[in-house]
PDB file of N, CA and C in Angstrom:
ATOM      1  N   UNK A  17      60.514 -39.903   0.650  1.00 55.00           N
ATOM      2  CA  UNK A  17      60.992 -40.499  -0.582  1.00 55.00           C
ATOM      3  C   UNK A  17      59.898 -40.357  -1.644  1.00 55.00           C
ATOM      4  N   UNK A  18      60.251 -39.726  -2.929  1.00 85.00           N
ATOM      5  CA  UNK A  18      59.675 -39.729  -3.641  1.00 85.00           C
ATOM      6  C   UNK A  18      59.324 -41.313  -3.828  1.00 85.00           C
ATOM      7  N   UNK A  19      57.662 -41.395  -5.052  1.00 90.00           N
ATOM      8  CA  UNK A  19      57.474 -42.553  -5.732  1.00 90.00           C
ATOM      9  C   UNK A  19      57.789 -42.450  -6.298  1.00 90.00           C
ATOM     10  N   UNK A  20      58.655 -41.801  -7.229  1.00 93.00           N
ATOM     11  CA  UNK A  20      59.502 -42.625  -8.408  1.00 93.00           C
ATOM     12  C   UNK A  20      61.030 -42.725  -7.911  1.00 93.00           C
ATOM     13  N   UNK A  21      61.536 -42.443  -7.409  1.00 94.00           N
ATOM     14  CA  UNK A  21      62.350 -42.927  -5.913  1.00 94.00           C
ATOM     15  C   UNK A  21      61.889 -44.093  -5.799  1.00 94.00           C
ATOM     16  N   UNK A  22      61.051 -44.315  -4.703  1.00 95.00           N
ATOM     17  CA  UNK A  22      60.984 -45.617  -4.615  1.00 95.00           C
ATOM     18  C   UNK A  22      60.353 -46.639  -5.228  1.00 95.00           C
ATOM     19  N   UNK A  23      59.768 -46.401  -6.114  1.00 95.00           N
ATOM     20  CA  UNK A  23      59.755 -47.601  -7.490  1.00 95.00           C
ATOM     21  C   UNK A  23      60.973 -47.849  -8.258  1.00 95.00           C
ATOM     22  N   UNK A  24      62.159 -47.356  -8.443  1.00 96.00           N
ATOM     23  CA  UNK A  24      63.475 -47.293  -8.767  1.00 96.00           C
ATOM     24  C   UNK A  24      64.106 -48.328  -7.888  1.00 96.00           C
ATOM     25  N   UNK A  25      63.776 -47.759  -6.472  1.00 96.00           N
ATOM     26  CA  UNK A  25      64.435 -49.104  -5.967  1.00 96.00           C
ATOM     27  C   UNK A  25      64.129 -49.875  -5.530  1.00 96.00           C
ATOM     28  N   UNK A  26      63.121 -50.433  -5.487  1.00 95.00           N
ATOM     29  CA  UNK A  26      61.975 -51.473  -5.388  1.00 95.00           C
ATOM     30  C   UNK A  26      62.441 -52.594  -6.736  1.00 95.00           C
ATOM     31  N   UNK A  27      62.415 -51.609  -7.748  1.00 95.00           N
ATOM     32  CA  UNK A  27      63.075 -52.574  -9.194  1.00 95.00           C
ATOM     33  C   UNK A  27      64.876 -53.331  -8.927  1.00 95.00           C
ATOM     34  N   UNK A  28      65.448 -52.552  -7.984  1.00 97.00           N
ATOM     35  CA  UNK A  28      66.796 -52.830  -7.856  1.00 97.00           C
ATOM     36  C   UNK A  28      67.434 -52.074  -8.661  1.00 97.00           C
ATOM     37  N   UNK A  29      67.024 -50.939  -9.482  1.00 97.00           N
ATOM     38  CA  UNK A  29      67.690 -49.818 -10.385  1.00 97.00           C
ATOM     39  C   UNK A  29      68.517 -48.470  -9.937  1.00 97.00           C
ATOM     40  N   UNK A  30      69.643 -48.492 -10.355  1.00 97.00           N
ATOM     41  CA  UNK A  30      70.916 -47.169  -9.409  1.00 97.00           C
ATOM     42  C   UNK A  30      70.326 -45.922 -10.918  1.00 97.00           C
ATOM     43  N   UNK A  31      70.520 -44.763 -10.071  1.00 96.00           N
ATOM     44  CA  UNK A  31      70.047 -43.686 -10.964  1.00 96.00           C
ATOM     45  C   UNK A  31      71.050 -43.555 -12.444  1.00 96.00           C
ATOM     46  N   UNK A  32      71.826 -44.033 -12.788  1.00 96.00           N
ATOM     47  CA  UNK A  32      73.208 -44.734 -13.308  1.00 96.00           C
ATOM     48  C   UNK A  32      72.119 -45.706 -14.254  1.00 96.00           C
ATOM     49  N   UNK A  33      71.719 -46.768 -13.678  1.00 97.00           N
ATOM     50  CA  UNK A  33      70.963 -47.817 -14.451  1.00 97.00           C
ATOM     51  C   UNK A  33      69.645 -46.971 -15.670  1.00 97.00           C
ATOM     52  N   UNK A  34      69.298 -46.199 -14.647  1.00 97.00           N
ATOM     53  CA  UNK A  34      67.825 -45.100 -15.206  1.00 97.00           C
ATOM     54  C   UNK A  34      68.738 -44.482 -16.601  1.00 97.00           C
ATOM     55  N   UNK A  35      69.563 -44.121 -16.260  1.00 96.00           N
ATOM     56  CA  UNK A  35      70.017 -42.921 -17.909  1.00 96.00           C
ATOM     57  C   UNK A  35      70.171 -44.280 -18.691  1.00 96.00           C
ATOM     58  N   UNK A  36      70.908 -45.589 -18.674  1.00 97.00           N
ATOM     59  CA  UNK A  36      70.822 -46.152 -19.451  1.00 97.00           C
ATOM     60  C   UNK A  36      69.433 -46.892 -20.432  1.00 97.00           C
ATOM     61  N   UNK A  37      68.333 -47.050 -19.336  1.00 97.00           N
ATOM     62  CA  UNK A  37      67.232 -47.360 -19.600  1.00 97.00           C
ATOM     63  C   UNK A  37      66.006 -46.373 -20.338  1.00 97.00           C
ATOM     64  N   UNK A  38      66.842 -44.855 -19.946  1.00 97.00           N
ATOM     65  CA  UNK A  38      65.777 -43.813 -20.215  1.00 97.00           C
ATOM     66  C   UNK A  38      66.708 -43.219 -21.161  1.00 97.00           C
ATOM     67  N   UNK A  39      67.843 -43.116 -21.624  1.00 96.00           N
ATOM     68  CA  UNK A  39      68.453 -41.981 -21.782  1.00 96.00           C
ATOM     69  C   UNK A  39      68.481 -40.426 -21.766  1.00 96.00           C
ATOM     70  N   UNK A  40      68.402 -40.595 -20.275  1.00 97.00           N
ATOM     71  CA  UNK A  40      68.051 -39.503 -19.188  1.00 97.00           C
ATOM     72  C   UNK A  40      69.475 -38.928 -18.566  1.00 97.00           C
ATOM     73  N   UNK A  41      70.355 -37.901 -18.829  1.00 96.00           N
ATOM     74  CA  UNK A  41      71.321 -37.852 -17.919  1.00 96.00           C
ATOM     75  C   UNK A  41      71.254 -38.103 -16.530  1.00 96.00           C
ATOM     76  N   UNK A  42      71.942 -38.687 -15.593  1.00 96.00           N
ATOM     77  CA  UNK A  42      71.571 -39.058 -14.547  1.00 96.00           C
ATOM     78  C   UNK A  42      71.702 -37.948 -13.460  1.00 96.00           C
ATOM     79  N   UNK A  43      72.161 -37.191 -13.414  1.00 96.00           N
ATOM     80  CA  UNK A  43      72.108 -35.555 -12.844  1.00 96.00           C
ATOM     81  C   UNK A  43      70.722 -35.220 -13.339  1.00 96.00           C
ATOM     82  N   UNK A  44      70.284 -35.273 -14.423  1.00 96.00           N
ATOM     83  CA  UNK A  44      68.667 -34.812 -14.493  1.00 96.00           C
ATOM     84  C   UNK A  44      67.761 -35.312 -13.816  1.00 96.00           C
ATOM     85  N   UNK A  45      68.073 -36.506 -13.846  1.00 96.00           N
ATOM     86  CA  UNK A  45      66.994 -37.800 -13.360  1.00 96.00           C
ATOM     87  C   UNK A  45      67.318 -37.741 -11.835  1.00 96.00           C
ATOM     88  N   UNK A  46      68.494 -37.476 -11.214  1.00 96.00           N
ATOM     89  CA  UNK A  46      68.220 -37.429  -9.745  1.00 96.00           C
ATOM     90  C   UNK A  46      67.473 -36.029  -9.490  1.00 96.00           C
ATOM     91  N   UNK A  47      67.431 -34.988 -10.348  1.00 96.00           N
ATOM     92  CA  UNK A  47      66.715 -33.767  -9.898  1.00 96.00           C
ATOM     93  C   UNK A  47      65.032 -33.902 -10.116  1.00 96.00           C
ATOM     94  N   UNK A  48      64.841 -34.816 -11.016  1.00 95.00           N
ATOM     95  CA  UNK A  48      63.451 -34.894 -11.163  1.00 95.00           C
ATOM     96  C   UNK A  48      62.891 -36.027  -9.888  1.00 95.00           C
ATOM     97  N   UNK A  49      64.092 -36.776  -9.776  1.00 94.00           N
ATOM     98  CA  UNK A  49      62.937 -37.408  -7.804  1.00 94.00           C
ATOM     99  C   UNK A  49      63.492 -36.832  -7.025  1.00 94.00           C
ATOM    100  N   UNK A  50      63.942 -35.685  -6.789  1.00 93.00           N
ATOM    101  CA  UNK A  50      64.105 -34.975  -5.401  1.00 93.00           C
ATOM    102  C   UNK A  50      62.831 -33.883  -6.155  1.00 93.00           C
ATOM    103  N   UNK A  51      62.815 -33.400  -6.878  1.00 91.00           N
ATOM    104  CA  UNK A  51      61.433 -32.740  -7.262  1.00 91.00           C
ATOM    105  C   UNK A  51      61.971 -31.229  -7.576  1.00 91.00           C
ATOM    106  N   UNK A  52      63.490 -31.391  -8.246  1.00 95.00           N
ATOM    107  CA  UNK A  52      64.426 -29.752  -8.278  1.00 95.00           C
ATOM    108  C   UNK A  52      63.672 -29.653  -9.923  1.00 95.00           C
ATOM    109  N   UNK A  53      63.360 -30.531 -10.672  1.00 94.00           N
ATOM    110  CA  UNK A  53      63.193 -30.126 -11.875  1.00 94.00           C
ATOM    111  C   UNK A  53      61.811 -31.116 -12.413  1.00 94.00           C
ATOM    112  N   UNK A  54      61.227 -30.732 -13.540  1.00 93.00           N
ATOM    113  CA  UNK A  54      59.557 -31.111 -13.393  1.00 93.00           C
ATOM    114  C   UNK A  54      60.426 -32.502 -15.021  1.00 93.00           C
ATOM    115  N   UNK A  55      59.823 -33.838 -14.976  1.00 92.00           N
ATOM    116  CA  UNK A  55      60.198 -34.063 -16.228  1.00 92.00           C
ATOM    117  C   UNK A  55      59.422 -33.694 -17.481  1.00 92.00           C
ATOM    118  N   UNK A  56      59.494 -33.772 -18.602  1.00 95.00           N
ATOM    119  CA  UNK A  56      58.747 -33.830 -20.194  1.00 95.00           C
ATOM    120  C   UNK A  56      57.950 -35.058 -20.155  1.00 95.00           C
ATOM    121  N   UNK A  57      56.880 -34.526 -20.763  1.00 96.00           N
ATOM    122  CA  UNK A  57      56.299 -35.591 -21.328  1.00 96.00           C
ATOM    123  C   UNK A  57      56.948 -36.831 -21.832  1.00 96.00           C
ATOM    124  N   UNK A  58      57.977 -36.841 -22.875  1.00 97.00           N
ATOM    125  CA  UNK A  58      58.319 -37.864 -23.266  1.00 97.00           C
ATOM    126  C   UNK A  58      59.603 -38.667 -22.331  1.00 97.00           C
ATOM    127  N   UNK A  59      60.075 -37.934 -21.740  1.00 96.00           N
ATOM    128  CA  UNK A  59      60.425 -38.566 -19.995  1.00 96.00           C
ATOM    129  C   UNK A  59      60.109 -39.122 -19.089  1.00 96.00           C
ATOM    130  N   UNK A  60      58.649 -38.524 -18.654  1.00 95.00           N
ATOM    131  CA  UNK A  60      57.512 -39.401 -18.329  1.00 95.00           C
ATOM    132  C   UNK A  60      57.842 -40.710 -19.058  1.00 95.00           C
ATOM    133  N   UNK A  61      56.913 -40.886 -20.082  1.00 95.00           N
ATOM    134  CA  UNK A  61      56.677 -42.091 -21.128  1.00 95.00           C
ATOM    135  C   UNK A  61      58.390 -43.312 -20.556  1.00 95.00           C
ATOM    136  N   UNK A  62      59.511 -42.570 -21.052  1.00 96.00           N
ATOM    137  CA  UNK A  62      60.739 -43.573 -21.194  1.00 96.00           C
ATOM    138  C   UNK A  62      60.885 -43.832 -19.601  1.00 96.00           C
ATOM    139  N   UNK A  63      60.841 -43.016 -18.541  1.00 97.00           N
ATOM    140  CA  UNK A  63      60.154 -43.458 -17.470  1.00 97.00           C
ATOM    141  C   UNK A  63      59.805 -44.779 -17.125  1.00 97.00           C
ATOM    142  N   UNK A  64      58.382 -44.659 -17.396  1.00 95.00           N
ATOM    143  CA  UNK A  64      57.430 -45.400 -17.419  1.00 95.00           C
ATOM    144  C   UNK A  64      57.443 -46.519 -18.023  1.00 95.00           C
ATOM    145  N   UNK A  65      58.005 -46.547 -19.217  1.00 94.00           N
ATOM    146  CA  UNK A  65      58.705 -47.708 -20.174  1.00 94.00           C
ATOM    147  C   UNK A  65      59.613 -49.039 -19.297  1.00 94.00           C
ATOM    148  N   UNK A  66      60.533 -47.940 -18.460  1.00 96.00           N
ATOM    149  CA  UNK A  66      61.665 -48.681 -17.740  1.00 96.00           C
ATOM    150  C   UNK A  66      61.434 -49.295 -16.408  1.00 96.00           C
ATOM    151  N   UNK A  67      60.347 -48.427 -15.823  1.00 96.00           N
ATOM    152  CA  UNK A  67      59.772 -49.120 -14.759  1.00 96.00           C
ATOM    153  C   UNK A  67      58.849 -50.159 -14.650  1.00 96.00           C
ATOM    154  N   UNK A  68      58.284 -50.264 -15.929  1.00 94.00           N
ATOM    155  CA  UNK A  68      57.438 -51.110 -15.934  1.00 94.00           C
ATOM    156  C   UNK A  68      55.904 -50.285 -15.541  1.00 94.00           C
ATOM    157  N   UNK A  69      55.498 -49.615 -15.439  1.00 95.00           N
ATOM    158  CA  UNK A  69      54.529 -48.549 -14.617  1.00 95.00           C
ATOM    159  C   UNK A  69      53.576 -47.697 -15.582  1.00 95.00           C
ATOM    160  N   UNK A  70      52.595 -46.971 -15.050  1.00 94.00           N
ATOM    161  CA  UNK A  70      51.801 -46.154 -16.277  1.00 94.00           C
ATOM    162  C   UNK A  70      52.404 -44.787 -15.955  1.00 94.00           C
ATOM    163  N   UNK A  71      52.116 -43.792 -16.545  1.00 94.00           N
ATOM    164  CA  UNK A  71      52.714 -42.503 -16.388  1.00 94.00           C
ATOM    165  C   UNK A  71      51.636 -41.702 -15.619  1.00 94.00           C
ATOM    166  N   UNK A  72      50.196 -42.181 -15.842  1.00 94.00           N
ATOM    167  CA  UNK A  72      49.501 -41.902 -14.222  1.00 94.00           C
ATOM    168  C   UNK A  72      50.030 -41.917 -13.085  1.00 94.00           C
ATOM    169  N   UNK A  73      50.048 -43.594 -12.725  1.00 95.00           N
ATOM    170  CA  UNK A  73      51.293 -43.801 -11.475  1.00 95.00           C
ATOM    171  C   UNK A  73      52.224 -42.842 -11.018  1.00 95.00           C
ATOM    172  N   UNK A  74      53.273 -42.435 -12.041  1.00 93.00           N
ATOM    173  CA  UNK A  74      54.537 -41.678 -12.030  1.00 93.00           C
ATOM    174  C   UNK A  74      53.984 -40.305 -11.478  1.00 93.00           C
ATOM    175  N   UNK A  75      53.092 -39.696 -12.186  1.00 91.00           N
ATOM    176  CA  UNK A  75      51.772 -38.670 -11.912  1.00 91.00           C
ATOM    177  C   UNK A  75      51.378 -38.202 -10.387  1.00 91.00           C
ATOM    178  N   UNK A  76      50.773 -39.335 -10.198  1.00 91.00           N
ATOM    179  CA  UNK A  76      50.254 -39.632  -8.611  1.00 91.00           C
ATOM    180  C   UNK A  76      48.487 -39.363  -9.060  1.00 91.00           C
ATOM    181  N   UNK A  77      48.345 -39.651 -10.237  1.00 94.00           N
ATOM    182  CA  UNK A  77      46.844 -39.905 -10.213  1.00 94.00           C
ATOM    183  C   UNK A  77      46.492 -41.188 -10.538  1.00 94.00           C
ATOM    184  N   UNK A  78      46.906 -42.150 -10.336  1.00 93.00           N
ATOM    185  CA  UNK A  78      46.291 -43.628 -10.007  1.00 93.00           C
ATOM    186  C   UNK A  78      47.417 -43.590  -8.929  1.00 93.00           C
ATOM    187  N   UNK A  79      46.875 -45.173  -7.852  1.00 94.00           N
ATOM    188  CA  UNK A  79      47.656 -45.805  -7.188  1.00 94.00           C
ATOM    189  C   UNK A  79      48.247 -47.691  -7.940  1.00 94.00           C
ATOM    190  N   UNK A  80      47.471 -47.399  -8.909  1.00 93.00           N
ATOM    191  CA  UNK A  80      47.886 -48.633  -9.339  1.00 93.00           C
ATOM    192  C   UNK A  80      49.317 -48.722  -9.990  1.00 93.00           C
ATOM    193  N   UNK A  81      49.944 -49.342  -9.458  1.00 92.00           N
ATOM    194  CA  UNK A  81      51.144 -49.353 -10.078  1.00 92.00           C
ATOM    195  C   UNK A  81      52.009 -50.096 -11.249  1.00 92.00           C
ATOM    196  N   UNK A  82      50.352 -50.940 -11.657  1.00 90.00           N
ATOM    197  CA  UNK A  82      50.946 -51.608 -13.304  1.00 90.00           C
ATOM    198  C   UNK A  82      50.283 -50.985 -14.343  1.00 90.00           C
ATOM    199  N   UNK A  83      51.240 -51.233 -15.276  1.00 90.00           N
ATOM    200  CA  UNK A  83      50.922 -49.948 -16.536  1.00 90.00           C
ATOM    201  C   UNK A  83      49.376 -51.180 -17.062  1.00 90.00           C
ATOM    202  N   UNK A  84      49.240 -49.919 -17.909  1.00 87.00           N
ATOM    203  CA  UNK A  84      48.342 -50.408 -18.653  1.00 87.00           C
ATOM    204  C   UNK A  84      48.025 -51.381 -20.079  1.00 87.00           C
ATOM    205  N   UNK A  85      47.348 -52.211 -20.305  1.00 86.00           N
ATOM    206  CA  UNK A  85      48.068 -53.121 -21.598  1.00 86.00           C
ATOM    207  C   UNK A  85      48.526 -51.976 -22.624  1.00 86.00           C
ATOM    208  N   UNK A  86      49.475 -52.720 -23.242  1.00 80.00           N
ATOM    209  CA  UNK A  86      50.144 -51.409 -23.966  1.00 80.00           C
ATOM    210  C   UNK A  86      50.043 -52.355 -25.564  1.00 80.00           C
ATOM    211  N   UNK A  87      50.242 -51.032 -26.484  1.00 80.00           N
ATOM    212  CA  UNK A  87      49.764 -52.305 -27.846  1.00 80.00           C
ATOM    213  C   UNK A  87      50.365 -52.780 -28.102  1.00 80.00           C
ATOM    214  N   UNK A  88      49.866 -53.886 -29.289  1.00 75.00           N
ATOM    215  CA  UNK A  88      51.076 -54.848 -29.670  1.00 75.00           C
ATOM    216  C   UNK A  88      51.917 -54.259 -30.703  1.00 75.00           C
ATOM    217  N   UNK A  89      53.204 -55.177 -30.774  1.00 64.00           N
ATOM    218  CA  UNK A  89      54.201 -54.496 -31.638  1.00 64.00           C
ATOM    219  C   UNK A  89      53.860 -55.545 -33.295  1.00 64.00           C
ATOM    220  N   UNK A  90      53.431 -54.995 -33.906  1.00 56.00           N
ATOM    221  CA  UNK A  90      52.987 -55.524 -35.472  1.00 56.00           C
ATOM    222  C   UNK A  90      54.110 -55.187 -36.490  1.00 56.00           C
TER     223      UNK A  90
END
């Protein structure tokens, strides 16, 4: 199982839930955690947004799995 697989469902999120959260088609988004297709940068990011997570994490270059303080909204 991929980790972003299973941080998906660890959250309780159906790949269905992800396009709404990412607006990611969900045929894309199941090909990017079986590993058929690589995501974008800014996929990553909305990703990462929805999981709660850093895009390292998503990466596999940290193991930490909480994002990082992120800035404030002014």
């Amino acid at each position: 199982m991929s980790r972003l697989s299973k941080l998906r469902k660890e959250k309780g999120y159906s790949q269905i839930m992800m396009q709404h959260l990412t607006g990611i088609d969900q045929s894309d988004y199941s090909k990017i955690e079986t590993g058929k297709r690589y995501f974008t940068f800014e996929q990553c990011r909305k990703i990462a947004l929805a999981l709660n997570t850093s895009m390292d994490y998503l990466a596999e270059l940290t193991d930490v799995k909480e994002p990082y303080p992120r800035k404030s909204e002014e």
